[in-house]
Amino acid sequence: MSKKEDIVTFNKKKFRFSDWFAEKVIKAVAFLSIAVVILIFIFVFREAFPIFRMDKTVAATTQTLVQERYGGAGTDNSTPKLADNQVANSNKTHVPVDKPSATLLSKTWMPVSDNPRYGLWPLFLGTLKVTLVALLFAAPISILAAIYTAMFAKPRIREIIKPVIELLAGFPSVVIGFFALMVMATVFQNIFGYASRLNAFVGGIAMGLAAIPIIYTLTEDALTAIPKTFTEASLGLGASRRQTAFYVILPAAVPGIFAAVVLGLGRIFGETMIALMATGNAAMISINPFDSVRTLSATIGAEMAEVVFGDTHYNVLFLIGSLLFIFTFALNALAEFYFKNLVVRKYQSRK
Amino acid sequence: MNRNIKDTIVESLTGVCVLVIIFIIVAILTITIIGGWPNLNWTFLSEFPKDGMTKGGIFPAIVGTAVMTIIMAIAAVPFGVITAIYLAEYANEKSVIAKTIRFAVKTLAVVPSIIFGLFGLGFFIGFVGKNMDAIFSGGELKWGQPNILWASLTMALLTLPVVIVSVEEAIRTIPRDMREASLALGATKWQTIRKVVLPGSVSGILTGTILAVSRGAGEVAPILFTGAVYFSSNLPHSLSDQFMSLGYHIYIMSTQSSNVDATQPIQFATTLVLLLLTFSLNAVAVILRYRIRQKAK
Amino acid sequence: MNDIKVKVKDLSLRYGTNLALKKISMDIPEKMVTAFIGPSGCGKSTFLRTLNRMNDLIDNVTIEGEVLIDNINIYDKNIDVVNLRKKVGMIFQKSNPFAKSVYDNIAFGPRINGISNKKILDEIVERSLKQAAIWDEVKDRLFNSALSLSGGQQQRICIARSLAVNPEIILMDEPASALDPISTAKIEELIHELKKEYTIIIVTHNMQQAARTSDLTALFYLGDLIEMNKTEIIFSNPAKKQTEDYISGRFG
């Protein structure tokens, strides 16, 4: 172990294979996440695209064949699930029908009929109604609860409240949907006395439940991120806790709270199971929140299992999926850039 | 109005909101326990459903859920850990690539779960599976249809962001001077990651895995048409088999069951089982995460 | 005077546009203790870190000039930085043992150099801990976590850890500033022993410590090297007025 030899070795750059290899692999794997997003774009759009190339005579009606279900009741492992287009064709009747892409903007969603109509408006409206109910229910409650937790509660109590509410985040949406279907629907019907047991209101409240943990946690984070010095300064000037919370801290936390609500909105928008179980699944146009509705994601969830692989109905469902994907993608991008710009600008103006 | 009165009213109002939320949580738990507990016994957990789902147990659903989440974890965890290592150790935060990868991960986190189901259908089943059939079985239909493999992989994509976020958080709690100490001793970057950073992040990796498994066990939308079935007479014994799942079972039974009176107790009991499962997993993860954050202080 | 181990020529360092080190030149002899003193923020730690290229880890740093160790410029393009750091070890201000056992901390360096034979590792661990004057205190607790030791003990573990890779130069960035007086005394005693075999460069804000432990002292101020000479001269008869003002406490 001559010292002279050791010195010489730092003179020349040594190539270390494992370091080089590890770095390449790690970067490649990380890159895969971008690849996945792009793949989702491609493969969801791919199945939706045929819609726009169809004209009257090519489009065929769907005759749902009972055995061609994806995981419906009564299936067993050995029967091939997929009906080839060839097989399906023998059951299709060629009747003059409306061009599918033209029906997209109509007011009727009736994909299974002699003249299928794929009007998306009832679905948009249904989604809107449910989302509105959910947001109007969840946002105020979550934000106020977060204010209490961050501003008024004693530290010991805060340590208990936070994890308990985060527990709600741990409820799978199918469980919330089940609760809504079994319990909430009956309770609300008894209170309000409306006709449809499962409707936008019940579904909306249930969806709100799913969004509460998200909005609550992020709002609470945003509030506690405001430096303590603000609170101290305000209290030192003689303001009460309430005044400090609402006039000093809350305004400063607005970007974070906005992001929290946006994220909650995204969750509500994409929620499928609760919609399937608690909204009544009727694609109709109505203002009344106590009427049954059908949301976009529920449509996909309910009907994809009964659709023939590759036919028009299938394409339309993928189209709905594409729209959902674009919307949440745009919402996320907006929240990211808006949030970053607003926060950056706030920081700079403070100097 | 007197300021003190205003204060009290407002503070009470916000406090009431907290109570409302907690009340709802307790209500859901209580009702599920009351409805499901009477039915919860060893036979229920270990038997197959009988008599058109009106009797028997949910054993295959438990097994199906377990197997699916295991395959999902095997796919998602390594992918997620490596991506987290990249984000915490190799990414130059200002570079376009790093920002794009972060954005991609955030996108995956907010994509609706049903879209993953569509992706599973369009990509795994309709593209990968179909081509596998063309290459390996000469066009005969084997992989180009829903099965537990595709459902698990679909679920793995959904839970990937969960793993990444947990692991990255754990990696970042390792103080900078520990890395510097390692480098100052003449270790390379990869040696530092392997021998100092990763061993210190094990609890974060565990947390991420548990949260992912809990999420995977509870989500139903992605498996609606990528592999789950309502009834199967045997357990899945190959990757190309379909499977029963707790969440799917609850969904179908509560919305499409023909004999509500007979199946209602089963519905509640199954819900209770799923709830207990996700709860305990989440509780463990939360405790782990708490300990990680305590260590960082 | 001994041979020159480290020769610095016109070294300048910038953080972005901010000039933190202004054309520093100095000769550091081997197997002696050289101390860097000066008020906070004057660049002494930054300068120390240029000697083992730890500043490479920070973004936006530009370096001009040369640092020659055994006549090789360590800022040359062809330098293997990883091996450089095996020759030039560093002890940090706040002790940072790994969250591993005492044994694994010391064995860390040899293991990454490919040594896996248990007997050899045992030998190296014992030798390093003895050199760091902490063997007796931990020999029965080798497999306990290093974090369970006191602050002063942890710092000596860090020193032992550095010694285990056989460096020639040891850089110490305020090694005793976070320690109580008794631990500080132990560290200073250790430095006195170690200089027989290693070249030691120590940064300290404690003038008395510099006076006690070092053979040469260099005063830094705002990125400049004000004066460097034998410690007795700096503290009794400095050449520059600025040095005299700092020593007598008129500023800093």
XYZ file of C-alpha atoms in Angstrom, chain A residues 134-313:
180
model
C -70.417 17.834 -4.343
C -68.333 20.995 -4.454
C -70.931 23.177 -2.741
C -71.092 20.579 0.004
C -67.461 19.612 0.359
C -65.537 22.841 -0.162
C -67.040 25.016 2.581
C -67.068 22.228 5.145
C -63.503 21.180 4.395
C -62.142 24.707 4.361
C -63.884 25.715 7.566
C -62.800 22.497 9.236
C -59.244 23.157 8.102
C -59.407 26.669 9.505
C -60.507 25.294 12.814
C -57.734 22.702 12.814
C -54.987 25.082 11.778
C -56.031 28.218 13.623
C -58.260 27.524 16.568
C -57.603 24.032 17.801
C -55.190 23.245 20.586
C -52.113 21.367 19.317
C -53.137 18.165 21.095
C -56.541 18.207 19.492
C -55.043 19.006 16.128
C -52.887 15.884 16.394
C -56.062 13.846 16.738
C -58.317 15.582 14.213
C -55.923 15.529 11.294
C -55.330 11.783 11.157
C -58.984 11.027 11.816
C -60.108 13.059 8.840
C -57.331 11.573 6.763
C -58.954 8.240 7.611
C -61.841 9.274 5.389
C -59.349 9.373 2.576
C -58.723 5.724 3.251
C -62.325 4.736 2.492
C -62.436 3.127 -0.924
C -64.968 4.903 -3.119
C -66.932 1.699 -3.554
C -67.501 1.707 0.214
C -68.722 5.303 0.156
C -70.917 4.402 -2.797
C -72.305 1.451 -0.884
C -73.043 3.626 2.119
C -74.753 6.171 -0.097
C -76.806 3.520 -1.828
C -77.858 1.690 1.300
C -78.166 4.353 3.934
C -77.908 7.899 2.675
C -80.396 7.429 -0.139
C -83.094 6.256 2.249
C -82.345 8.900 4.859
C -82.454 11.746 2.373
C -85.577 10.472 0.744
C -87.272 10.443 4.117
C -86.125 13.964 4.857
C -86.825 15.589 1.502
C -89.540 13.342 0.159
C -88.594 13.324 -3.498
C -89.409 10.678 -6.072
C -86.141 9.176 -7.254
C -84.261 7.484 -4.471
C -80.933 7.722 -6.270
C -80.244 11.080 -7.821
C -77.767 13.884 -8.358
C -78.193 15.114 -4.821
C -77.414 11.831 -3.089
C -74.610 11.080 -5.509
C -73.268 14.587 -5.147
C -73.141 14.497 -1.383
C -71.449 11.108 -1.508
C -68.868 12.376 -4.003
C -68.322 15.319 -1.738
C -67.429 12.900 1.018
C -64.714 11.495 -1.193
C -63.359 14.965 -1.892
C -63.410 16.246 1.686
C -60.135 14.654 2.794
C -58.304 16.098 -0.204
C -59.597 19.640 0.163
C -59.235 19.514 3.940
C -55.643 18.252 4.008
C -54.369 20.585 1.323
C -56.127 23.595 2.813
C -54.731 22.794 6.225
C -51.263 22.512 4.703
C -51.702 25.848 2.960
C -52.790 27.534 6.182
C -49.967 26.154 8.296
C -47.453 27.103 5.623
C -48.093 30.768 6.301
C -45.239 31.943 8.547
C -46.086 32.181 12.229
C -44.812 35.737 12.226
C -47.972 36.859 10.432
C -50.134 35.407 13.170
C -47.930 36.844 15.869
C -47.935 40.287 14.315
C -51.690 40.300 13.979
C -52.362 39.081 17.493
C -49.789 41.509 18.767
C -51.811 44.335 17.247
C -54.809 43.243 19.265
C -56.726 41.281 16.660
C -58.653 38.240 17.787
C -57.896 34.735 16.546
C -60.898 34.855 14.287
C -59.924 38.172 12.774
C -56.366 36.973 12.267
C -57.577 33.791 10.632
C -60.001 35.431 8.222
C -58.341 38.741 7.476
C -54.638 37.862 7.588
C -53.972 34.169 7.134
C -56.809 33.153 4.837
C -56.094 35.784 2.164
C -52.427 34.789 2.192
C -53.306 31.139 1.767
C -55.707 31.647 -1.129
C -53.463 30.140 -3.839
C -53.016 26.985 -1.799
C -56.702 26.753 -1.003
C -57.563 27.310 -4.624
C -55.236 24.462 -5.592
C -56.863 22.292 -2.938
C -60.329 22.918 -4.326
C -59.156 22.345 -7.876
C -57.670 19.016 -6.887
C -60.870 18.104 -5.087
C -62.779 19.068 -8.192
C -60.587 16.802 -10.271
C -61.286 13.924 -7.940
C -65.044 14.494 -8.081
C -65.025 14.801 -11.811
C -63.310 11.503 -12.353
C -65.087 9.523 -9.661
C -66.810 6.488 -11.113
C -67.950 4.004 -8.492
C -69.949 6.426 -6.378
C -71.632 7.718 -9.511
C -72.475 4.181 -10.602
C -73.970 3.301 -7.271
C -75.724 6.426 -6.107
C -76.840 8.648 -8.953
C -79.581 6.573 -10.496
C -77.907 6.134 -13.846
C -80.564 7.784 -15.970
C -79.242 9.867 -18.845
C -81.728 12.705 -18.901
C -81.769 16.449 -19.132
C -83.255 18.206 -16.130
C -82.474 21.028 -13.742
C -83.899 19.347 -10.704
C -81.120 18.082 -8.464
C -83.420 15.399 -7.150
C -83.698 13.676 -10.505
C -81.528 10.755 -11.444
C -78.537 11.512 -13.604
C -75.753 9.772 -15.464
C -72.241 11.063 -15.299
C -69.601 10.722 -17.983
C -67.386 8.320 -16.072
C -70.318 6.250 -14.888
C -71.399 5.806 -18.474
C -68.062 4.294 -19.333
C -68.118 2.111 -16.264
C -71.638 0.855 -16.771
C -71.684 0.279 -20.472
C -68.169 -0.806 -21.422
C -68.777 -4.240 -20.009
C -71.706 -4.784 -22.317
C -70.278 -3.388 -25.490
C -68.966 -5.234 -28.479
C -65.264 -4.775 -28.929
C -64.565 -2.329 -31.698
C -68.042 -1.132 -32.581
C -69.502 2.374 -32.495
C -70.734 2.306 -28.951
